[in-house]
Short mmCIF file of C-alpha atoms in Angstrom, two decimals:
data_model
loop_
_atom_site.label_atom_id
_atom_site.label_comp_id
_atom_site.label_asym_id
_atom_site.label_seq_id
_atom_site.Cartn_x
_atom_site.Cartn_y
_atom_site.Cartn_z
CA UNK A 1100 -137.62 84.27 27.65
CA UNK A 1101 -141.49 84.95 27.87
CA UNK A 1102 -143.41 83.93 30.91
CA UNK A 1103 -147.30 83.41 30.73
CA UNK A 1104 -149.62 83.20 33.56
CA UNK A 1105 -150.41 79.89 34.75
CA UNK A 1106 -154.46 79.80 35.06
CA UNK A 1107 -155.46 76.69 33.38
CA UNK A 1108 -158.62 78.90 32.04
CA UNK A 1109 -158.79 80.80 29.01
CA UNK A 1110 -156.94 80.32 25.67
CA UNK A 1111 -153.16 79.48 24.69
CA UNK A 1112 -152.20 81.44 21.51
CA UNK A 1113 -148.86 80.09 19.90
CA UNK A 1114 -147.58 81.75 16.75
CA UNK A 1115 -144.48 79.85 14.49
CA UNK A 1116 -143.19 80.68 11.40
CA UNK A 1117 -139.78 80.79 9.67
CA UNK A 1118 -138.09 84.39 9.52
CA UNK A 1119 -135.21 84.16 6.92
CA UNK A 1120 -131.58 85.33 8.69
CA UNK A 1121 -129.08 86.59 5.87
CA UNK A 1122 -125.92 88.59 5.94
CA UNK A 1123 -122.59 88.90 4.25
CA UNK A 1124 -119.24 89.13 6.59
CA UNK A 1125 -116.87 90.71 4.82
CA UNK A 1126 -114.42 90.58 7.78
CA UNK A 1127 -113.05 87.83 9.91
CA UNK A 1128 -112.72 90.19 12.76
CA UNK A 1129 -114.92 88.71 15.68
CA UNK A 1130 -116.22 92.43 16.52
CA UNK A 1131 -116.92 93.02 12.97
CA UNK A 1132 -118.82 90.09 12.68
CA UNK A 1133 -121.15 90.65 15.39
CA UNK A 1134 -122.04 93.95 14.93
CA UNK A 1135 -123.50 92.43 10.90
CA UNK A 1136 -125.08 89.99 12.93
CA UNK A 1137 -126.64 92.22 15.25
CA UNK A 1138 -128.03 94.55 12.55
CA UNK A 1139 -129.62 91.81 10.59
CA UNK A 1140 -131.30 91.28 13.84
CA UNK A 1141 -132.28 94.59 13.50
CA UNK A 1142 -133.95 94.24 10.62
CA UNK A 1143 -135.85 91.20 11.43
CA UNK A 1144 -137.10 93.43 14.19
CA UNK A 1145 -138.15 95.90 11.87
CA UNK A 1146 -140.01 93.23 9.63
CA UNK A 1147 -141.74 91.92 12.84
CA UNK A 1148 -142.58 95.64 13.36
CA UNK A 1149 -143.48 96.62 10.03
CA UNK A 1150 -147.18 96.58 8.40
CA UNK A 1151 -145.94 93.45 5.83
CA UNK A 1152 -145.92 91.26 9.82
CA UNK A 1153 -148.93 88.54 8.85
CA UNK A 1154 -150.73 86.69 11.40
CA UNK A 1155 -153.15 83.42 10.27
CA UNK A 1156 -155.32 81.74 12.09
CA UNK A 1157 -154.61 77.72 11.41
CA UNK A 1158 -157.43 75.97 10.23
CA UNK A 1159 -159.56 78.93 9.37
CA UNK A 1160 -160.12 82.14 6.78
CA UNK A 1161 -158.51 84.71 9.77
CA UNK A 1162 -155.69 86.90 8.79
CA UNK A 1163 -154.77 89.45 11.51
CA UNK A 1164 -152.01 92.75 10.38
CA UNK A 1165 -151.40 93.28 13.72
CA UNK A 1166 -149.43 96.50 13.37
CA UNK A 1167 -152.34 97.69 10.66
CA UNK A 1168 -154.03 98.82 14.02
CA UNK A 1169 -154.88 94.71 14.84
CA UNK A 1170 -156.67 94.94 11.05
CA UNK A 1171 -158.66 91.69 11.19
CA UNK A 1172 -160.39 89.57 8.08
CA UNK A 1173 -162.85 88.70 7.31
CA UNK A 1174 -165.00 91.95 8.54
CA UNK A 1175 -167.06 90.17 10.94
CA UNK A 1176 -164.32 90.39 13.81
CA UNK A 1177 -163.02 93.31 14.69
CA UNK A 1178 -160.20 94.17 17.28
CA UNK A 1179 -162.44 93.84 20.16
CA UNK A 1180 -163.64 90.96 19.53
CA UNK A 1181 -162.97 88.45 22.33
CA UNK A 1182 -159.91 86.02 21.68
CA UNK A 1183 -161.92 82.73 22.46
CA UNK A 1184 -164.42 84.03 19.54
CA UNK A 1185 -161.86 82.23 17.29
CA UNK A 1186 -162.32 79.21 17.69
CA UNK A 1187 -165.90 79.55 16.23
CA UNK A 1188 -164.01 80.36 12.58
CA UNK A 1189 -161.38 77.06 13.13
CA UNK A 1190 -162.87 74.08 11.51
CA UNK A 1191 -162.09 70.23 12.26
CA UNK A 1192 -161.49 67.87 9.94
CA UNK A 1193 -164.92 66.72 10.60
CA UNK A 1194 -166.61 70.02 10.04
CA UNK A 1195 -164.31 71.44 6.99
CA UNK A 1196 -165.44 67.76 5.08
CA UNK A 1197 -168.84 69.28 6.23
CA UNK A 1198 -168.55 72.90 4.71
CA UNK A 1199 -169.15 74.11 8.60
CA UNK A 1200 -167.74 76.47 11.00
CA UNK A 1201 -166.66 74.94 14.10
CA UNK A 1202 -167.56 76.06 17.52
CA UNK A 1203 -165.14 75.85 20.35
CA UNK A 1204 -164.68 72.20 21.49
CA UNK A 1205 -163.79 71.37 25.09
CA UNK A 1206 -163.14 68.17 26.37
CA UNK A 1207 -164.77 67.60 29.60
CA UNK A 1208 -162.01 65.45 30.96
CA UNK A 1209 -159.34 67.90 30.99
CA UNK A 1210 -158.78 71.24 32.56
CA UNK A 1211 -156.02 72.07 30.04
CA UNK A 1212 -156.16 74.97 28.17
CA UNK A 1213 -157.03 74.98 24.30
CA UNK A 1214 -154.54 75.79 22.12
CA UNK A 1215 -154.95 78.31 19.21
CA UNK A 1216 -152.28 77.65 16.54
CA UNK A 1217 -150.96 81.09 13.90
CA UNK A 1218 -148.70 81.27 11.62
CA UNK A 1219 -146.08 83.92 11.17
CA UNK A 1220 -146.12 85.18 7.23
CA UNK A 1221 -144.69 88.30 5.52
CA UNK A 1222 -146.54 89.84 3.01
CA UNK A 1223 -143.89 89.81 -0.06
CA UNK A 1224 -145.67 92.47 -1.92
CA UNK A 1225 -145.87 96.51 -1.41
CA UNK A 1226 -148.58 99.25 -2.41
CA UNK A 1227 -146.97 102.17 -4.11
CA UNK A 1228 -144.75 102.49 -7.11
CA UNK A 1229 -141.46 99.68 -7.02
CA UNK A 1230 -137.82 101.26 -7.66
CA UNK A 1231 -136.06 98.67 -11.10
CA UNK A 1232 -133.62 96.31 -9.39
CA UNK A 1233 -130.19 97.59 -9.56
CA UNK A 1234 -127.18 95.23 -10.04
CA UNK A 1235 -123.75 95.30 -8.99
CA UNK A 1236 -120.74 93.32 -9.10
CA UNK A 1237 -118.16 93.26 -6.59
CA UNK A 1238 -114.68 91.61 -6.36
CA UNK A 1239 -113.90 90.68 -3.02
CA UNK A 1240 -114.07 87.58 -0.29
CA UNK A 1241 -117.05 87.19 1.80
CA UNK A 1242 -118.61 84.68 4.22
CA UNK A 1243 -122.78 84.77 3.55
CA UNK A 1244 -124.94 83.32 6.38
CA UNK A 1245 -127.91 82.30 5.59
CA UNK A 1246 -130.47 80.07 7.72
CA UNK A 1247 -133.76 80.01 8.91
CA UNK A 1248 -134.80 81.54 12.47
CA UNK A 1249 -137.93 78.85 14.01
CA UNK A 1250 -140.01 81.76 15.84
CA UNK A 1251 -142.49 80.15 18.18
CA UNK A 1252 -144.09 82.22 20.92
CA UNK A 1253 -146.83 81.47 23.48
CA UNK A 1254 -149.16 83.96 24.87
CA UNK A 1255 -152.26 83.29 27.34
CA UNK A 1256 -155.22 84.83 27.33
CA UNK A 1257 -158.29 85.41 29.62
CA UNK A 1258 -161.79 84.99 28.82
CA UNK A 1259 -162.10 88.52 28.68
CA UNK A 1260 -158.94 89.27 26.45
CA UNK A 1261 -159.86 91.17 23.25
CA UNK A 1262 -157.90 90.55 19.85
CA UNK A 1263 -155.91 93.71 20.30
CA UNK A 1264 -154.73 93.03 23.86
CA UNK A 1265 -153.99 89.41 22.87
CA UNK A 1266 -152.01 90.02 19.41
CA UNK A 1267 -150.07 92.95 20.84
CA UNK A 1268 -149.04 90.73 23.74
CA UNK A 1269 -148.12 88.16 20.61
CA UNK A 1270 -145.86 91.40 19.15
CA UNK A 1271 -144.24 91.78 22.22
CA UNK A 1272 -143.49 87.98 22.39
CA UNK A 1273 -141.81 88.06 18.89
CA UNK A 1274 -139.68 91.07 19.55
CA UNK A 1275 -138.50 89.69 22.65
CA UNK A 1276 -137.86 86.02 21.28
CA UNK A 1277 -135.51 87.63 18.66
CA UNK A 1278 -133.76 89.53 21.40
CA UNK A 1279 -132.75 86.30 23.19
CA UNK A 1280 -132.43 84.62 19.56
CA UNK A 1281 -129.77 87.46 19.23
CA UNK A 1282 -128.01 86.70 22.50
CA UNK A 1283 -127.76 82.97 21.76
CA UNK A 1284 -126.11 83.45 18.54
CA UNK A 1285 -123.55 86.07 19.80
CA UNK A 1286 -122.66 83.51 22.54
CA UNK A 1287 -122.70 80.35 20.66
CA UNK A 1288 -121.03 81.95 17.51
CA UNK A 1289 -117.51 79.72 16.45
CA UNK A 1290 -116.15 81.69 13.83
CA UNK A 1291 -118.17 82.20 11.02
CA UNK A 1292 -120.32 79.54 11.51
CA UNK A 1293 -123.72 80.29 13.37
CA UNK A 1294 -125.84 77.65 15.75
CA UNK A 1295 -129.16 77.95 15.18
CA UNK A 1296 -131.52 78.78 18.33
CA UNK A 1297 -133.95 76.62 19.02
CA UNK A 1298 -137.17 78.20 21.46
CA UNK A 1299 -138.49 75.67 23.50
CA UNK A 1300 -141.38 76.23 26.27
CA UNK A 1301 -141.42 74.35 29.39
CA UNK A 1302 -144.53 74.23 32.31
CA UNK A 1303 -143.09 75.33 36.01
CA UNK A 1304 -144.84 74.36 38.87
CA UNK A 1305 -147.46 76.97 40.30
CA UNK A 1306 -147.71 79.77 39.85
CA UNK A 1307 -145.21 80.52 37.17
CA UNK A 1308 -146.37 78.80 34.32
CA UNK A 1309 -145.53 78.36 30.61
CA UNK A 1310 -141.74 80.12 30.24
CA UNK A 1311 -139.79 80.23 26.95
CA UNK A 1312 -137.08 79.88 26.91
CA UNK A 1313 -133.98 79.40 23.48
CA UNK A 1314 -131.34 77.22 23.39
CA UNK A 1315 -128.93 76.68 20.56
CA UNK A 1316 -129.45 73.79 18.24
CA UNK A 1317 -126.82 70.93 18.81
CA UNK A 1318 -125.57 71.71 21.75
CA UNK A 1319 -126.47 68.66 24.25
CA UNK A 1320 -128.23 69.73 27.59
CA UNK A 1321 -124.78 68.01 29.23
CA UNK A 1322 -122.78 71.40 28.06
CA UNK A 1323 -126.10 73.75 29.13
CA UNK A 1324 -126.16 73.21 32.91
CA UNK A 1325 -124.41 76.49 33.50
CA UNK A 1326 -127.23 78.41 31.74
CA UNK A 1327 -130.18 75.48 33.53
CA UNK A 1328 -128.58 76.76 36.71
CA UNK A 1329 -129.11 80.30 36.61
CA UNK A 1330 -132.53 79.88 35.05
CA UNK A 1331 -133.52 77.83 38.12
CA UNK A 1332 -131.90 80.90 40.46
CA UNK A 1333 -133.86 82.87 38.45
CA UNK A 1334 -137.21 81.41 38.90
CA UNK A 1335 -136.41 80.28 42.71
CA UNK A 1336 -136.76 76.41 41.70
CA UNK A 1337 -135.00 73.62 43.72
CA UNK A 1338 -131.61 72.14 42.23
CA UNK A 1339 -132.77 68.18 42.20
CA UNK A 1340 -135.53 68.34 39.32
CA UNK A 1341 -134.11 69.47 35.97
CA UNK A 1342 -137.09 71.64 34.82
CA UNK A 1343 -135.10 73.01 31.70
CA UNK A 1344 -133.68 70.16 30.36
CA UNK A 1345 -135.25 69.68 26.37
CA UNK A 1346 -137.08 66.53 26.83
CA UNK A 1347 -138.91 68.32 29.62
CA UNK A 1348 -140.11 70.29 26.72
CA UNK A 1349 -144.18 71.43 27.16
CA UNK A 1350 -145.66 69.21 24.48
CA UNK A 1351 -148.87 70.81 23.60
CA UNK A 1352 -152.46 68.86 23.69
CA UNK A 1353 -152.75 69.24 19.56
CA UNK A 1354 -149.70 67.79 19.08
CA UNK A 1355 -149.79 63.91 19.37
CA UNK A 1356 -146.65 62.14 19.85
CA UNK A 1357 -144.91 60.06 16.89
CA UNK A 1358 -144.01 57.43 18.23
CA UNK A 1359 -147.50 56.35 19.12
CA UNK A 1360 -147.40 55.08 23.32
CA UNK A 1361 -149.92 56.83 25.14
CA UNK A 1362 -148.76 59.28 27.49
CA UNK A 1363 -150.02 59.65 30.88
CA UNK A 1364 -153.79 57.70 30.79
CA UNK A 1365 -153.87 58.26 34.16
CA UNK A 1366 -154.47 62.03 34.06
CA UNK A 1367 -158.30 61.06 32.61
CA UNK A 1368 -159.56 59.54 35.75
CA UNK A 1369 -161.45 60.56 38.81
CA UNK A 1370 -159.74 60.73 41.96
CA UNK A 1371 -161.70 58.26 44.74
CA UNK A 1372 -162.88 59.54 47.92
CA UNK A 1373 -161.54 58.95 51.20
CA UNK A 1374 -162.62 60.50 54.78
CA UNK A 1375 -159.67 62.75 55.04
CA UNK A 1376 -157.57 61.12 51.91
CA UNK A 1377 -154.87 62.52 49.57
CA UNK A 1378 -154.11 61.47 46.54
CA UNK A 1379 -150.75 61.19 45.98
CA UNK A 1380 -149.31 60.64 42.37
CA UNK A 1381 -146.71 59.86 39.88
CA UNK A 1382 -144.77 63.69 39.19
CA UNK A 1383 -144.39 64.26 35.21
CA UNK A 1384 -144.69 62.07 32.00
CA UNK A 1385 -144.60 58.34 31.39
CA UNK A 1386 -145.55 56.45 27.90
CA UNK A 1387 -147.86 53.56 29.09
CA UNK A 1388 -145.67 50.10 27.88
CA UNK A 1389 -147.71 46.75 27.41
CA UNK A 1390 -147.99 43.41 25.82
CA UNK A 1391 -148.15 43.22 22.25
CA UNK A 1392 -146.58 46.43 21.41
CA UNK A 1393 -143.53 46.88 19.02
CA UNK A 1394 -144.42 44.21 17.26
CA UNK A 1395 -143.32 42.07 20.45
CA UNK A 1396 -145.13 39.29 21.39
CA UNK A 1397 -144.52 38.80 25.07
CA UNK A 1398 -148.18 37.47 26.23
CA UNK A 1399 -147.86 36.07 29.17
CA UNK A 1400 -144.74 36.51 30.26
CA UNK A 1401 -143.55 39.86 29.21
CA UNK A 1402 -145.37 41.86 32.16
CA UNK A 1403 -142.72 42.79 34.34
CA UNK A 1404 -140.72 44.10 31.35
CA UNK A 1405 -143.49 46.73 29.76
CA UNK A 1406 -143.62 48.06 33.71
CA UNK A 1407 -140.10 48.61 33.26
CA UNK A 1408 -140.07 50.14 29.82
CA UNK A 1409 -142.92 52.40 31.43
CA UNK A 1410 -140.04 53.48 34.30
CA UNK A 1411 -137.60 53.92 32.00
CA UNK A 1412 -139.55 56.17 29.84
CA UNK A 1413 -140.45 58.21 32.81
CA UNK A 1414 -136.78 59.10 33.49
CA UNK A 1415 -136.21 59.49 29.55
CA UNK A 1416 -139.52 61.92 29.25
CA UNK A 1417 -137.77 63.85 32.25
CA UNK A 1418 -134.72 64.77 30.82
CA UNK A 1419 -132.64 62.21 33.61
CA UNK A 1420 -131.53 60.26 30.37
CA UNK A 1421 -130.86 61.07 26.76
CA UNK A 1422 -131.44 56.76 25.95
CA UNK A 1423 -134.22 55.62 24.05
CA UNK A 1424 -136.45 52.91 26.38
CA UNK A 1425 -134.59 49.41 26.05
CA UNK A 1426 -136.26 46.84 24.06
CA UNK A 1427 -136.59 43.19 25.28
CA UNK A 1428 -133.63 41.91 23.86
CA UNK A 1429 -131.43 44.86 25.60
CA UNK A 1430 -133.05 44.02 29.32
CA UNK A 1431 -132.04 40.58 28.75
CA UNK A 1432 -128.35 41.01 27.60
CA UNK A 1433 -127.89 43.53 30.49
CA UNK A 1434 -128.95 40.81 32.86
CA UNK A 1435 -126.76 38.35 31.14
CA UNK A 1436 -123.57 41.07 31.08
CA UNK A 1437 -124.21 41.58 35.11
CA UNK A 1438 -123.93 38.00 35.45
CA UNK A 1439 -127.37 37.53 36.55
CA UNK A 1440 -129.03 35.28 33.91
CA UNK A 1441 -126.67 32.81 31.77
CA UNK A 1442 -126.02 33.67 28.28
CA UNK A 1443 -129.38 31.25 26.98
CA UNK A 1444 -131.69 34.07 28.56
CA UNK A 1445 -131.10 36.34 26.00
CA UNK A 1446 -133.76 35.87 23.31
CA UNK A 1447 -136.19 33.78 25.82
CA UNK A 1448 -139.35 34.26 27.27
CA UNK A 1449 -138.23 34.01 30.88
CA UNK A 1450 -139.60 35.94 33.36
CA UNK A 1451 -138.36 39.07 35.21
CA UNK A 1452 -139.10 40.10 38.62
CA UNK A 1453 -138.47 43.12 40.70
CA UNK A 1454 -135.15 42.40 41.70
CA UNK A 1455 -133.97 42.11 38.07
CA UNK A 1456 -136.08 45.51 37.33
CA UNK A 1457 -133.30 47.58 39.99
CA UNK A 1458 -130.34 45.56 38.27
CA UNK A 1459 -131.07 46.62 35.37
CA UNK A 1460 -132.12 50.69 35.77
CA UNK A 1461 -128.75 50.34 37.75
CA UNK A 1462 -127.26 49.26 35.15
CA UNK A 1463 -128.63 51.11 32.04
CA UNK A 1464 -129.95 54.39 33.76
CA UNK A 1465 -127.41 54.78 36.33
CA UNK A 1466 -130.63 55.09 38.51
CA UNK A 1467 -130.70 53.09 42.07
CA UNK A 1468 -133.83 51.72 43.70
CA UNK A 1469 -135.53 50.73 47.06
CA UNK A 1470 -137.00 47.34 47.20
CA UNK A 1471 -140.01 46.82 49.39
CA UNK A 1472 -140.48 43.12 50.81
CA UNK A 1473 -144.37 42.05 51.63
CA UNK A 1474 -144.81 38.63 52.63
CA UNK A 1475 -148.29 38.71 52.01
CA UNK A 1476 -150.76 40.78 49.78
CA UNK A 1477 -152.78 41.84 52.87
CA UNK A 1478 -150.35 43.51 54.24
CA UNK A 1479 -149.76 46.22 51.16
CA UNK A 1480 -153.08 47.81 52.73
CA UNK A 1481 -150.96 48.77 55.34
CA UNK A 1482 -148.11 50.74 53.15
CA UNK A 1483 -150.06 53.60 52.44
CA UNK A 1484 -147.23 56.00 54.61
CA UNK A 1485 -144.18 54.79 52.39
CA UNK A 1486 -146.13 54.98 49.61
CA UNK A 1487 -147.17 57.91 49.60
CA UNK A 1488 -144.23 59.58 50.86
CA UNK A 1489 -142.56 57.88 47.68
CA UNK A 1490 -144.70 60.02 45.29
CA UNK A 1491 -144.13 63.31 47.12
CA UNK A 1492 -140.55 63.04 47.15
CA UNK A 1493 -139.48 60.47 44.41
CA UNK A 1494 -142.39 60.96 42.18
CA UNK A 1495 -141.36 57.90 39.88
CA UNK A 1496 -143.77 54.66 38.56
CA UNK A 1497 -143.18 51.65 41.18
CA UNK A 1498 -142.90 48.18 39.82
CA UNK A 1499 -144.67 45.63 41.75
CA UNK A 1500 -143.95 41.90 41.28
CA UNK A 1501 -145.87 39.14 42.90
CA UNK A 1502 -146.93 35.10 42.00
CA UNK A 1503 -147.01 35.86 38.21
CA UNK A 1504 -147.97 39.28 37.66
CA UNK A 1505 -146.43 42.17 37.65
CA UNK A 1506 -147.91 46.26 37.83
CA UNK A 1507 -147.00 49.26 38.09
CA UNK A 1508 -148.48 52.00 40.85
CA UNK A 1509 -148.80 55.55 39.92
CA UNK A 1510 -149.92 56.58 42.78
CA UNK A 1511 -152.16 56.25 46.01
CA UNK A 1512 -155.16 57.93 47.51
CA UNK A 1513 -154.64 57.52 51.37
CA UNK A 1514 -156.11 58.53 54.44
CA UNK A 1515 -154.01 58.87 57.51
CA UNK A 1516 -156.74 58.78 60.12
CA UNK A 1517 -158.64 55.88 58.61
CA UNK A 1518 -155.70 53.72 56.60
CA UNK A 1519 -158.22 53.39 54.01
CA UNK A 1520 -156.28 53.42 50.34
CA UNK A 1521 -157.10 52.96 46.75
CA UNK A 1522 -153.93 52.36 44.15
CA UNK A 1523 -153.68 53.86 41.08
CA UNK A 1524 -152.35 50.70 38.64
CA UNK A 1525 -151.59 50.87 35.03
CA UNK A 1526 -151.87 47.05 33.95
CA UNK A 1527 -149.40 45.97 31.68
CA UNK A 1528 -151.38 42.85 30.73
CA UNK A 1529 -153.06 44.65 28.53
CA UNK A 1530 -153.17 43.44 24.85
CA UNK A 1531 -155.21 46.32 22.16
CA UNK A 1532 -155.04 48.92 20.57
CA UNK A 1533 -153.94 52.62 22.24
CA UNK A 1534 -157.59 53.54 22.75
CA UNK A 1535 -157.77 55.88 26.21
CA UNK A 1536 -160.70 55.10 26.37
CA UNK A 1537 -161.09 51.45 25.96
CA UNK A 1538 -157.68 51.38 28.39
CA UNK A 1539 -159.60 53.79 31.37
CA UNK A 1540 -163.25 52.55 30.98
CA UNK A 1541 -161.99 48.65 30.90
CA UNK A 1542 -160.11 49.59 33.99
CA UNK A 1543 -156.39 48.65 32.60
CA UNK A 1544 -155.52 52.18 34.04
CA UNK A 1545 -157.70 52.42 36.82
CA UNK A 1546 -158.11 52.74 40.70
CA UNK A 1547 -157.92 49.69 42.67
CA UNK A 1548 -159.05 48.55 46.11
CA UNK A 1549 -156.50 46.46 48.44
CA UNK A 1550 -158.63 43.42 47.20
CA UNK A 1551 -157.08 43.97 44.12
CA UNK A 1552 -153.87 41.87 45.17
CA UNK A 1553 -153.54 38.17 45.97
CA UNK A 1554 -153.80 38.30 49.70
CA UNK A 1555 -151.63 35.53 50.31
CA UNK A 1556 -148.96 35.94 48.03
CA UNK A 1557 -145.66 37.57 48.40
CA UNK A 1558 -144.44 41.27 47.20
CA UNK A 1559 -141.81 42.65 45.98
CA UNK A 1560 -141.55 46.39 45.21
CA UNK A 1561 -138.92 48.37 43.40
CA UNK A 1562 -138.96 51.91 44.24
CA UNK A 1563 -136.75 54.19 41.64
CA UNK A 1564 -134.96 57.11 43.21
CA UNK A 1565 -134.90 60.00 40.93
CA UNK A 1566 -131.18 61.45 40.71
CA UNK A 1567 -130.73 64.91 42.67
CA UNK A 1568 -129.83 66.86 39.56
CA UNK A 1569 -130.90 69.78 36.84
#
């Protein structure tokens, strides 16, 4: 695995590109087999090493030989040229339509780090004379492997990182990805038949960072948690959040997701200010679940479901559950197989409340909540201590149910001295298109005061409790 230092400044380069595994076992011996495994290693190592090793810059006219002394074209960078001088030769899709260079875009919301995407190529050619092919023809059984290796490495630079520290960092990276490549295939080998392994990077909490780390293709995260345990031994992280599970996966900011929910709106806005507040906040990712989506429409009565589709997400996105977020339909039948709602609910437009939102996580997830009684809106100005102490140790979206609406919180800025406190809602009421901005300048994921809720209607609050597990 590769760790890279955590500073949200500077400039993420990630190189992927296929490197072709091939070898013929002649021998069904186990030994025998993985020393021709191990030597085709070898010789993607020496390929990786070699001056045929091909770097491009996505998006742009730079090639980099970075065992060619870090040869750069074209001309006009050189080896010490500084690694955020890229971006000026990446154009948009804006800008190549144009005929223009970009310059480096940053986007003034986010502190994340830009992302500069290469691809991995061999040159197939040589200089210098070429020996005539020679064939031969050989009687004999043989097993040939042949499959495709998914390189993908992450390096970070700093703002004063040249091209030569940078892209010999990226060498390093590539070398030691095929040494744990190697590993994983000697472990996970059955026979003759080879797993492929699969890198995958995942974000620690300060300071560690970005780590990568390779797991083999089709085999579920349920038969991993040997290896998950020593890699959280390893990197001295607590045994109840399951950092290295693969849908805990670091999805980068270029990528956008496919199934087309917006992830985490929240993470645009400005935190309010309170005399001696904290903020405290939802821990990890959530897809933001409303009216009118998936071709659904539950206007007007289908609030309290979306908030929990938006919870259930939330434990899918973490890698608590490998289930994909229940539709409608699939709420109501679990309600109706509990025996909480006769067999006519299924297919209505009844309501939910937060009482049916803990039957059915219980039910689906395996995932038990706390419910929270307020008699009164009023009085959830003075829950800022449970609250709060939810996010910092549960860290999941709360449901909130009262009259005929339904929220969710993801978090709370609260000050003990004062009891002042704001709450972070993501409406579910909402009924457009997945425009961030539209959603945070409109206020459908916003802050709220405590004059936000019906001050003399009743509450009730379901509280998830994350399960204590890697």
């Amino acid at each position: 695995m590769v760790v890279t230092d955590s500073s949200d400044s500077g400039t993420i380069l990630r190189v992927r590109g296929p490197l072709e595994f091939k070898c013929q076992l002649d021998s069904t011996d186990a030994l025998l087999m993985q020393k021709v495994i191990s030597r085709t290693f070898a010789t993607l190592h020496s390929q990786v090493k070699s001056e045929s090793c091909v770097l491009t810059v996505c998006d742009s006219s730079l090639i980099i030989w970075p065992n060619k002394g870090v040869y750069v074209t074209p001309e006009e960078i050189t080896p010490n040229t500084l690694c955020e001088d890229i971006h000026q030769w990446i154009q948009t899709d804006e800008q190549e339509s144009a005929g223009k260079r970009s310059s480096k875009k940053k986007n003034k919301k986010s502190s994340a780090a830009s992302v500069i995407n290469l691809r991995l190529m061999m040159e197939a050619t040589k200089t210098g004379p070429l020996s005539a092919p020679i064939l031969r023809r050989t009687l004999q059984k043989s097993h040939f492997l042949s499959t495709t290796l998914p390189m993908d490495c992450v390096v970070r630079t700093t703002c004063s990182d040249t091209i030569k520290d940078a892209f010999e960092r990226l060498l390093e990276a590539l070398t030691h990805q095929l040494c744990e490549m190697e590993k994983v295939t000697l472990q996970h080998m059955k026979g003759a038949t080879l797993l492929v392994p699969e890198p995958l990077h995942f974000l620690l909490p300060e300071p560690k960072g970005l780590v990568t780390v390779v797991y083999p293709a089709g085999v579920p995260d349920s038969q991993l948690e040997t290896h998950r345990k020593e890699l959280h031994q390893q990197f001295e992280l607590p045994d109840d959040w399951p950092y290295f599970r693969r849908a805990n996966a670091f999805h980068f900011s270029n990528e956008p997701y496919k199934d087309g929910y917006l992830r985490n709106p929240h993470m645009v806005l400005t935190h309010p200010t309170l005399d001696n507040g904290k903020v405290y906040l939802v821990q990890g990712i959530y897809s933001y679940h409303h009216y009118m989506q998936d071709h659904m429409d539950d206007n007007g009565w289908g609030c309290a479901y979306r908030s929990l589709q938006t919870i259930c997400s939330w434990f899918t996105q973490q890698g608590y559950v490998e289930r994909a977020v229940p539709t409608h339909r699939e709420i109501q039948q679990t309600l109706v197989d509990v025996g909480d709602k006769q067999g006519s609910f299924v297919g209505s437009r009844q309501w939910i409340g937060s009482i049916e939102v803990q039957v059915v996580l219980n039910q689906l997830l395996e995932v038990t909540s706390k419910i929270m009684f307020v008699s009164q809106g009023s009085e959830l100005a003075s829950k800022g201590r449970e609250l709060a102490n939810h996010f910092l140790t549960e860290g999941t979206p709360i449901m909130i149910g009262g009259g005929v609406l339904a929220h969710t919180i993801l978090g709370v800025a609260w000050s003990e001295t004062t009891g002042q406190i704001r709450y972070l809602i993501l409406d579910p009421h909402y009924t457009g298109a997945e425009d961030l901005q539209v959603i945070t300048d409109k206020g459908w994921c916003g802050w709220k005061g405590p004059d936000f809720w019906d001050q003399t209607a009743y509450y009730n609050l379901c509280l998830p409790q994350r399960p204590k597990v890697i």
